[in-house]
Coordinates of C-alpha atoms in Angstrom, one line a residue:
X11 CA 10.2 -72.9 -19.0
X12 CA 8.4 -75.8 -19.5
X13 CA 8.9 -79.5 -17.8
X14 CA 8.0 -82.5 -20.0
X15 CA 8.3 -86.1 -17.8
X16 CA 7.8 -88.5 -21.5
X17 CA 7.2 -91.9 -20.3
X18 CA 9.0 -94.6 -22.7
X19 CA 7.7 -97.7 -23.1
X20 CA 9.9 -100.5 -25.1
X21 CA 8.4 -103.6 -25.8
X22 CA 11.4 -105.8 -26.3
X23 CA 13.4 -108.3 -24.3
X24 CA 17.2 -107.6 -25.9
X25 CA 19.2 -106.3 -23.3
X26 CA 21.1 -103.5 -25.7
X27 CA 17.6 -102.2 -26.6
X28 CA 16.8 -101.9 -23.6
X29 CA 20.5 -100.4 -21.8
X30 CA 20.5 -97.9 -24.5
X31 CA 17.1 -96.8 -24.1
X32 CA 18.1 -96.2 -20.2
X33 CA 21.4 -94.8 -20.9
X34 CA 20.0 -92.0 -22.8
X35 CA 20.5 -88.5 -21.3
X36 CA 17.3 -86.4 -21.3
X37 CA 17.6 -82.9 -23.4
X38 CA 16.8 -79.7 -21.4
X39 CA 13.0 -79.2 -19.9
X40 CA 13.0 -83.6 -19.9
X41 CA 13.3 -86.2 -17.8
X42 CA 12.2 -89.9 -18.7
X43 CA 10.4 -92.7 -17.3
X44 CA 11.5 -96.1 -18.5
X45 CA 8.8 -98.6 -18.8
X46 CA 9.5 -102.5 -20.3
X47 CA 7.9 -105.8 -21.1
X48 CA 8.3 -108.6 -24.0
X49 CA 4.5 -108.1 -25.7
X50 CA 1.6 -104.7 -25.6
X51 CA 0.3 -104.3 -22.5
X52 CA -3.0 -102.4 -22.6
X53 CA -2.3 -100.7 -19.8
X54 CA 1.6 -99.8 -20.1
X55 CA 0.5 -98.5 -24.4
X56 CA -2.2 -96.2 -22.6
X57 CA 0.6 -94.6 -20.4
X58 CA 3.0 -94.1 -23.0
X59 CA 4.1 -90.7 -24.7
X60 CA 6.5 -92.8 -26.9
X61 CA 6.4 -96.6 -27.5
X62 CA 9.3 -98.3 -28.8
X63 CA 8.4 -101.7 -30.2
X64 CA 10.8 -104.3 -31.3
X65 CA 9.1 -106.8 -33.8
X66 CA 12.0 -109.3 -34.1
X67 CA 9.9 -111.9 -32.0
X68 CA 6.6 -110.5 -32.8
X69 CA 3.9 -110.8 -35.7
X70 CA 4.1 -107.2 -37.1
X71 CA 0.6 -106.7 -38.2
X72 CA -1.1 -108.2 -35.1
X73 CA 1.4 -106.3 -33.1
X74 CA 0.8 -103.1 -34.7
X75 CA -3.0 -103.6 -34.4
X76 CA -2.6 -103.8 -30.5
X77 CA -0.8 -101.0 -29.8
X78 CA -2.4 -98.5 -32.5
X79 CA -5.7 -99.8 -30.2
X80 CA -4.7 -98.5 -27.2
X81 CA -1.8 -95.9 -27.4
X82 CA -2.8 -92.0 -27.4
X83 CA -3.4 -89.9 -30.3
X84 CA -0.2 -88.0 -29.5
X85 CA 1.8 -90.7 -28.3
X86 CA 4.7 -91.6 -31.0
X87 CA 5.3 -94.9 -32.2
X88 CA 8.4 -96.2 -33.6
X89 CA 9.5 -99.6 -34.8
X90 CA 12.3 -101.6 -34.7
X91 CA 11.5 -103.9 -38.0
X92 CA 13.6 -105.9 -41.2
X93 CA 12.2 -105.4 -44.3
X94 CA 9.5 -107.7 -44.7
X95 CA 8.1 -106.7 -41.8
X96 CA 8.3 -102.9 -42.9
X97 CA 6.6 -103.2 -45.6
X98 CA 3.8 -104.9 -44.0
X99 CA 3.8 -102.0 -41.7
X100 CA 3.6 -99.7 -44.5
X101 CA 0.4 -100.7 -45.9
X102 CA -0.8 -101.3 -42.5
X103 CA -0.3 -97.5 -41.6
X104 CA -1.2 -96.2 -45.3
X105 CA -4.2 -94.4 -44.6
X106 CA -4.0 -93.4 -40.5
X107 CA -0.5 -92.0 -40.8
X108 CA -0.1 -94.0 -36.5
X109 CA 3.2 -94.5 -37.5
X110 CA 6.6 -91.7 -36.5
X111 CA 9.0 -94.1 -37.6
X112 CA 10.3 -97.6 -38.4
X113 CA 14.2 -98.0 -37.6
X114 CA 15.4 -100.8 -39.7
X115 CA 17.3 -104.0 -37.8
X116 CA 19.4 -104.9 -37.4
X117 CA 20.7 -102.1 -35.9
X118 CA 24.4 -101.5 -34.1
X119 CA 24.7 -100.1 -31.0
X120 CA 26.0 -96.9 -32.3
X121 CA 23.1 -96.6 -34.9
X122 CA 20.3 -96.9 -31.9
X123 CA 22.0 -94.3 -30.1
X124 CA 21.9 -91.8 -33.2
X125 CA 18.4 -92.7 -33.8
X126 CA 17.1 -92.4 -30.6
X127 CA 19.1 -88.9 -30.0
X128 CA 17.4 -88.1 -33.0
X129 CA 14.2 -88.7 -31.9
X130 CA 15.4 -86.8 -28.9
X131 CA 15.6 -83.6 -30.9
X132 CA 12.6 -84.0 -32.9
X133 CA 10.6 -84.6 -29.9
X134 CA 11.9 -81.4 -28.2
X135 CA 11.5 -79.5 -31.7
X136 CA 7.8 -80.1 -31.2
X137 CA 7.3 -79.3 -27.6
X138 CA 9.4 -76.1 -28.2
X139 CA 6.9 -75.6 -30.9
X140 CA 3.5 -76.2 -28.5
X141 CA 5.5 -73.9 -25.7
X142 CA 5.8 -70.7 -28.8
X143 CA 2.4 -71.3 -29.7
X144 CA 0.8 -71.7 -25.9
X145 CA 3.1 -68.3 -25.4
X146 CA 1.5 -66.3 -28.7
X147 CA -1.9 -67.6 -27.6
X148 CA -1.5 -66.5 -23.8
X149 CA -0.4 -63.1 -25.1
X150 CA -2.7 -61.9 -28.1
X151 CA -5.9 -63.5 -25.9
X152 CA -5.0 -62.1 -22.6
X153 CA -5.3 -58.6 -24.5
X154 CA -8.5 -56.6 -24.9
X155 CA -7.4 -56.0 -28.8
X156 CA -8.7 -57.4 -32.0
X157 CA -5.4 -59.3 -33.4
X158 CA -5.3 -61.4 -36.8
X159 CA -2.7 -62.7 -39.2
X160 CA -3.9 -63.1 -42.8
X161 CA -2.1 -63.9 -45.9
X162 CA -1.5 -61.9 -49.2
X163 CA -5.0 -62.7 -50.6
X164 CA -6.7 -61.2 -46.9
X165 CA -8.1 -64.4 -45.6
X166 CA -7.6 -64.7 -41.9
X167 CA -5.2 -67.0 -40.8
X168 CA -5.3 -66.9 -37.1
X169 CA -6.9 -64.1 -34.6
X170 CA -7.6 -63.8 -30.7
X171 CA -10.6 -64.5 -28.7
X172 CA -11.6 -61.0 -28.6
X173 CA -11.5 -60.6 -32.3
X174 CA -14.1 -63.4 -32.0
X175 CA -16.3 -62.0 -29.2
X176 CA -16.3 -58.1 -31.7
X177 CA -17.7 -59.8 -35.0
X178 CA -20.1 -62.6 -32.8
X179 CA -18.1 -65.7 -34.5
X180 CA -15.8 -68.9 -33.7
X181 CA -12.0 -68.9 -34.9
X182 CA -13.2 -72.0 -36.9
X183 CA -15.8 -69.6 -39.0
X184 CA -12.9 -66.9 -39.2
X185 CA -10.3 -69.1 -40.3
X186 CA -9.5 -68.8 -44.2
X187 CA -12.2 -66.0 -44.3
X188 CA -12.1 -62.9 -46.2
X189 CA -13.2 -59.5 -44.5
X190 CA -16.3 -58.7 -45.9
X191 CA -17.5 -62.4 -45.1
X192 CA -16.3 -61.9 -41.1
X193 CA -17.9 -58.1 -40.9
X194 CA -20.8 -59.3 -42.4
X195 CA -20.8 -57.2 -45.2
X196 CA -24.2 -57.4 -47.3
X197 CA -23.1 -59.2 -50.8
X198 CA -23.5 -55.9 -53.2
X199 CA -20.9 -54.3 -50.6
X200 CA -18.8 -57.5 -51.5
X201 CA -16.7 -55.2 -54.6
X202 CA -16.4 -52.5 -52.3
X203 CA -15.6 -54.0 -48.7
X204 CA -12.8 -56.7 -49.8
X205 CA -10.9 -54.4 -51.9
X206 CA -10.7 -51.4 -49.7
X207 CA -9.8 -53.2 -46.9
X208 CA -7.1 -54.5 -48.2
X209 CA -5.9 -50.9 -49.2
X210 CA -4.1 -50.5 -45.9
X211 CA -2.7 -54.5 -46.4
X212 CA -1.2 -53.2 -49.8
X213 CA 0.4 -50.4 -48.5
X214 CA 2.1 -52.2 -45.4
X215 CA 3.4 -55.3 -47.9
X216 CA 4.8 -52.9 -50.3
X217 CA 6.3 -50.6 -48.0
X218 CA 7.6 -53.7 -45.8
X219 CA 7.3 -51.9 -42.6
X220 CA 4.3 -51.1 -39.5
X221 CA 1.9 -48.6 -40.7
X222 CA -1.3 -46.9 -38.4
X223 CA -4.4 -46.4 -40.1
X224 CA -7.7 -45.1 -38.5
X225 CA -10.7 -47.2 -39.4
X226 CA -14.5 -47.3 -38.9
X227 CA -15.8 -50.4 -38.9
X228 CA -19.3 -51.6 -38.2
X229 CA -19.7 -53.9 -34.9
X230 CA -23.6 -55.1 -33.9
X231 CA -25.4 -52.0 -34.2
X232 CA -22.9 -49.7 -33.9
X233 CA -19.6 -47.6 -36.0
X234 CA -16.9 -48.4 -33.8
X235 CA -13.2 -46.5 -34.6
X236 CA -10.0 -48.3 -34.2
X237 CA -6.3 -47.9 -34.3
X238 CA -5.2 -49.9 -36.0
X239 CA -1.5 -50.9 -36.2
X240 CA -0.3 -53.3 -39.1
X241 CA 2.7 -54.9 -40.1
X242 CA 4.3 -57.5 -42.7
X243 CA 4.6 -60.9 -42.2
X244 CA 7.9 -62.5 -44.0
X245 CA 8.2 -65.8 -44.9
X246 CA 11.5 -67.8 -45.4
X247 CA 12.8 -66.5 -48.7
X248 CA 12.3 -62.4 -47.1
X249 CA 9.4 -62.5 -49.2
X250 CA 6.1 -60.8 -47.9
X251 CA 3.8 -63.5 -47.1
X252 CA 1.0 -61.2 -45.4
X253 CA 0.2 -59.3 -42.3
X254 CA -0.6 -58.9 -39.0
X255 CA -3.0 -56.5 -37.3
X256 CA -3.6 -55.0 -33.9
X257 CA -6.5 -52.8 -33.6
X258 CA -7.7 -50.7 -30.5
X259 CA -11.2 -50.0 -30.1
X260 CA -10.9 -46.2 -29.1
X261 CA -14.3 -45.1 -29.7
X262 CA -15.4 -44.4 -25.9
X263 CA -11.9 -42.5 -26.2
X264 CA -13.0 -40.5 -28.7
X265 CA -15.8 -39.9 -26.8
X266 CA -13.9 -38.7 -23.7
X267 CA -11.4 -36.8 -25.4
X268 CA -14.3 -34.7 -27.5
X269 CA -16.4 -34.4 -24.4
X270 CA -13.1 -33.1 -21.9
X271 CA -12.4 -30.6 -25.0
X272 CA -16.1 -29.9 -25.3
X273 CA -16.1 -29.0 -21.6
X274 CA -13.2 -27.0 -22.0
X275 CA -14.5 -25.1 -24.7
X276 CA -18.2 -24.4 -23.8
X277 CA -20.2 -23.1 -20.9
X278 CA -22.3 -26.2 -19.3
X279 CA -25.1 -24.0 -18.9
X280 CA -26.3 -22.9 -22.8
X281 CA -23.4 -25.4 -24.8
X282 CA -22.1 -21.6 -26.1
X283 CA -18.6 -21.2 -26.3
X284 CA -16.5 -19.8 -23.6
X285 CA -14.1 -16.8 -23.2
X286 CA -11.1 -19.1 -23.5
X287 CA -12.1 -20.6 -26.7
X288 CA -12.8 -17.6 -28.1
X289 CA -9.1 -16.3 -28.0
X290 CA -7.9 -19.9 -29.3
X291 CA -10.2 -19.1 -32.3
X292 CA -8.6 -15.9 -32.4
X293 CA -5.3 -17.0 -32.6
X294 CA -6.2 -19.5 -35.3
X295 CA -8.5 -17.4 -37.4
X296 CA -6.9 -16.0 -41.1
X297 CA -9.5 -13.4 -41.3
X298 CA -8.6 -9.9 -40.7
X299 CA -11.9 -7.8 -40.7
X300 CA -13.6 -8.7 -37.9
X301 CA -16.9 -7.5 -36.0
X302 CA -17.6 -8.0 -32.0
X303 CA -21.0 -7.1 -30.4
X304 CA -21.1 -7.4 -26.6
X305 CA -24.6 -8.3 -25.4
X306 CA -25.6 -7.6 -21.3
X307 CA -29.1 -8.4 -20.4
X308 CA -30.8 -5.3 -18.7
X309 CA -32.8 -6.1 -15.0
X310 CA -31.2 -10.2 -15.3
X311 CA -31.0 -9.6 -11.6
X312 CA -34.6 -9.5 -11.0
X313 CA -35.8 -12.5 -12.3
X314 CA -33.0 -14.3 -9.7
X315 CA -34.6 -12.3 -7.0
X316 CA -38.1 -12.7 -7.5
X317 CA -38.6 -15.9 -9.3
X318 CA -35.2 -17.8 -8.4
X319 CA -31.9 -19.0 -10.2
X320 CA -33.6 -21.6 -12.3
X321 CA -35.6 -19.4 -14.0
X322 CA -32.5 -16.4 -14.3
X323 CA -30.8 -19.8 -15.9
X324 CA -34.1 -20.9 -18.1
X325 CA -33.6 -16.8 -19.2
X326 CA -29.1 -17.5 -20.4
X327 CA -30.4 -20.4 -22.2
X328 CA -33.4 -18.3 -24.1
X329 CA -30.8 -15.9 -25.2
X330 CA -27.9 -18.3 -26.2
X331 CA -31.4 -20.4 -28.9
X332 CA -32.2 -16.6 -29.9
X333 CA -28.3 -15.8 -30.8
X334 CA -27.8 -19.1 -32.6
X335 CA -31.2 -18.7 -34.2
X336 CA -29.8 -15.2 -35.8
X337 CA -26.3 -15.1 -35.5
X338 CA -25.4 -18.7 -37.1
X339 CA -22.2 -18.4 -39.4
X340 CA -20.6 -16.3 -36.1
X341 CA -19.1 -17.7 -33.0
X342 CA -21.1 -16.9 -30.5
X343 CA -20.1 -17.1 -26.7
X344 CA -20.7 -16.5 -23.0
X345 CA -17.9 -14.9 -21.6
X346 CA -19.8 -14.6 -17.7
X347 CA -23.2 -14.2 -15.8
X348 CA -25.5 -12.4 -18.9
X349 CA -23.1 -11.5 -20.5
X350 CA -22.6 -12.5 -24.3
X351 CA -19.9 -12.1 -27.2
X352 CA -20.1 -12.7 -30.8
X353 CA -17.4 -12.5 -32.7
X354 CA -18.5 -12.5 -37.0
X355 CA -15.8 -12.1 -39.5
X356 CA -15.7 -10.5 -42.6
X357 CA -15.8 -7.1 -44.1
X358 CA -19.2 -5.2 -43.4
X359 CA -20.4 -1.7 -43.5
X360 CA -21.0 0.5 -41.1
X361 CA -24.9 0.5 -41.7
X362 CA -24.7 -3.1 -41.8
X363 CA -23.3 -3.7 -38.5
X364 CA -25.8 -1.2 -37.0
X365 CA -28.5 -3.4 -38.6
X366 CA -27.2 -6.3 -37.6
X367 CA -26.8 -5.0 -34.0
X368 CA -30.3 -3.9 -33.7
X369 CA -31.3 -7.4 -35.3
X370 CA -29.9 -9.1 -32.3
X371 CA -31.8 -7.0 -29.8
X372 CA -35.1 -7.1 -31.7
X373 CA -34.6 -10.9 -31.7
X374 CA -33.8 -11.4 -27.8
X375 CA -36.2 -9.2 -26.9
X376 CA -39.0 -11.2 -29.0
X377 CA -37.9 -14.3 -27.2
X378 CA -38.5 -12.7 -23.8
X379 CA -41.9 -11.1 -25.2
X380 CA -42.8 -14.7 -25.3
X381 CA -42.7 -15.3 -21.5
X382 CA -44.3 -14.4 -18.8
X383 CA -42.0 -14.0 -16.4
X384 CA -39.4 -12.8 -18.9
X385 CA -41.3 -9.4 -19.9
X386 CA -39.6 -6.8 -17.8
X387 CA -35.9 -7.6 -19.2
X388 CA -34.4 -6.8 -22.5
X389 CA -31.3 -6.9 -24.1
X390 CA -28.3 -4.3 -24.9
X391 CA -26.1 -5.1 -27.7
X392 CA -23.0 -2.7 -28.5
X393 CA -21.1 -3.7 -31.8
X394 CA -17.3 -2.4 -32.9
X395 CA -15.4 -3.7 -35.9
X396 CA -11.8 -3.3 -37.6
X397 CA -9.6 -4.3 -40.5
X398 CA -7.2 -5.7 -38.1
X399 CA -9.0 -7.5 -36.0
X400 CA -6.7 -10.2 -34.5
X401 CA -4.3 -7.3 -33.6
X402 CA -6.6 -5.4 -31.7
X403 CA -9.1 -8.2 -30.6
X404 CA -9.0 -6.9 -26.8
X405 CA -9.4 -3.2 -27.9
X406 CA -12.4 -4.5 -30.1
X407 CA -13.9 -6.1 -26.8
X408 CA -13.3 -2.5 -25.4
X409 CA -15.0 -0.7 -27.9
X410 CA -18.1 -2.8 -27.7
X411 CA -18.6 -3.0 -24.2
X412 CA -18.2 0.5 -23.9
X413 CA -20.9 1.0 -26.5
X414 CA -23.0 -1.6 -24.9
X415 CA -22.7 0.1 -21.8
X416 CA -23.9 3.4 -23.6
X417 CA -26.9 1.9 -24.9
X418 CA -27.5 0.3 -21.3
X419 CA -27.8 3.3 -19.9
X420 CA -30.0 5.0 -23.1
X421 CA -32.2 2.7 -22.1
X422 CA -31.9 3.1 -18.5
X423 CA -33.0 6.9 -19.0
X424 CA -35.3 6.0 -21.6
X425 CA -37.5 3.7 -19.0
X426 CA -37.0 6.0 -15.7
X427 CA -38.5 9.3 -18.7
X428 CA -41.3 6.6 -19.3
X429 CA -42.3 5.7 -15.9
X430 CA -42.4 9.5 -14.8
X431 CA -44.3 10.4 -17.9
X432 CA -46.5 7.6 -16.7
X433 CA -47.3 8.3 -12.8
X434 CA -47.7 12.1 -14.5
X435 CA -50.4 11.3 -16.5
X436 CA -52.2 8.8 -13.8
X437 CA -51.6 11.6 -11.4
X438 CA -53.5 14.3 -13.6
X439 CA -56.2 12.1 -13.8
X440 CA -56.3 11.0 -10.0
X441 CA -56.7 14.9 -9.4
X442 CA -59.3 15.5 -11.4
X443 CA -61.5 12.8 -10.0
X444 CA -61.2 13.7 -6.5
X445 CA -63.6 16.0 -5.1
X446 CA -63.0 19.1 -3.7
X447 CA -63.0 19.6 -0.1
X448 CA -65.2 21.1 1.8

């Protein structure tokens, strides 16, 4: 994919140097520019990618000097030099390492032509090498995914831009740095933080294959989750020689996904459970004795009438904080306008439900005691129970809204006996007050 134009500068004057220089066929992704002259030229050693400098008219050491002045960090440098002259080359270069080679003359036309097809290859080997690496690094930083490579020991060898941005630090920091180091782990978490991190590396070196592991790791303030998806790294011999990492931040994910079932399982209104979740928990539940009480608020319509729908909805959520408040180890739901269902399992009594059913009115009731506008309404709970419950969980329902219903109405008779006892007092009274008529 790539196109690499390598300008060639020889600095020779012998014509076979020079013809085989220009004969050479570029390899695949090249092409070549030939540049020539008899001494370095500041200019032409500036503009080369390769220089090629014969030192069989030259002083080696002053020529050397020249060109390692001016050529580019990258560029390569090869010489053409007898024996003397590469030794004098050698200790020239002992230290900076300018030189890529020194071809040793005289040479046959044959020999150049290996050598520089050689050079060829090697020279491709690298740019091939620059175009893997420019495609790993365009790949794991064009992701928005903490990636590393570490060795066996768990010191980073390589990660991506955003694994740089999550822990706040430079690749140059990361690089050769354990995990407890990069996640700022406080130093008496050292023992504990390394080691189990590198749990999960274990397991995928010694199992040799890709392994997901859920992990909670602490980024600025926060406790973020990840995915995180790991694999071995093998070197030459088949060997594991570490890992590599890919982890996805899903925390917000979690988030949605626990909200969407949240919603799906609760009313908005009080945060209670709703009718649907109730038969999921049904379904699941082991528990065969099981007690339902079916709760209808008595006059709810009135307080939407006279004081409005905020306050009938201020009234739902009173009710749901007085059912969580006595009811805690049950599920409790709203299954639709006041209407309320608690399912509690376990074996109980008789007595004990009837107890527990008037518990629940007494405490609703209380709650509405407490407010002004709430006075006038009260509760009516019925309750049925059976050994085997999850079998006849809709008949259950039945049961208890039928008795809920009953006591509804008790309590319907029970205020309309109370108001005309009441107005037949106030009216006795009235009568006696008035004077008689003339």
């Amino acid at each position: 994919m790539y196109h690499c134009n390598a300008c060639i500068y020889i600095i020779s004057e012998q014509d076979d140097i020079i013809r085989s220089v220009n004969e050479m066929e570029p390899l695949a992704h090249f092409t070549h520019e030939v540049i020539q002259s008899g001494k370095p030229e500041g200019t032409s050693v500036k503009r080369a990618d390769v220089i090629i400098a014969d030192l069989t008219k030259l002083d080696a050491v002053e020529t050397f000097g020249s060109i390692v002045s001016h050529r580019k960090d990258e560029a390569d440098l090869i010489f053409l030099a007898d024996k003397e002259q590469t030794k004098l080359l050698i200790e020239q270069d002992a230290e900076k390492k300018n030189i890529t080679d020194i071809w040793t003359t005289p040479l046959s036309g044959r020999e150049l032509s290996f050598r520089l097809l050689n050079w060829q290859k090697a020279y491709k080997k690298d740019k091939d090498a620059w175009q893997t690496q420019n495609y790993l690094d365009s790949v794991i930083n064009c992701v928005p995914h903490l990636i590393w490579f570490k060795n066996k020991m768990g010191a980073h060898m390589k990660v991506n831009n955003y694994f740089c941005k999550a822990v706040n630090k430079t690749m140059e920091q990361i690089q050769g740095r354990g995990h407890y180091y990069i996640w700022d782990i406080e130093p008496e978490e050292y023992a504990k933080g390394e080691y189990i991190c590198m749990e999960s590396e274990y397991e995928v070196m010694g199992k040799r294959e890709t392994c997901v592991f859920d992990e909670n790791v602490k980024i600025g303030d926060s406790i973020r989750q990840l995915k995180t998806y790991k694999a071995p790294l093998f070197d030459l011999d088949g060997s594991v020689m570490g890992t590599v990492g890919v982890a996805t931040d899903v925390t917000q994910e979690r988030l949605y996904e626990e909200m969407i079932i949240k919603n799906a399982n609760t009313d908005f209104l009080t945060g209670l459970y709703n009718r649907r979740y109730v038969y999921e928990y049904i379904e699941q539940m082991d528990e065969k004795h099981i007690t339902v009480f079916c709760i209808d608020l008595n006059r709810f319509k009135s307080i939407n009438d006279i004081y409005g729908h905020q306050e009938g909805d201020r009234a739902l959520v009173l009710t749901a904080k007085a059912l969580q408040n006595c009811m805690k180890s049950s599920l409790i739901s709203r299954t639709g306008g006041d209407e309320f269902l608690i399912v509690s399992p376990g074996e109980h009594t008789e007595e004990e439900i009837e107890a527990t059913r008037k518990m629940i009115e007494k405490q609703i009731d209380n709650a509405y005691a407490k407010e002004e506008h709430f006075k006038n309404i009260s509760a009516s709970v019925g309750a049925a129970y059976s050994s085997e419950g999850k079998k006849v969980f809709d008949m259950l329902i039945g049961e208890a809204d039928a008795y809920m219903y009953r006591e509804k109405e008790r309590k319907r008779r029970q205020a309309r006996r109370n108001t005309f006892e009441f107005w037949g007092r106030h009216g006795e009274e009235k009568t006696e007050k008035e004077p008689k008529q003339k």
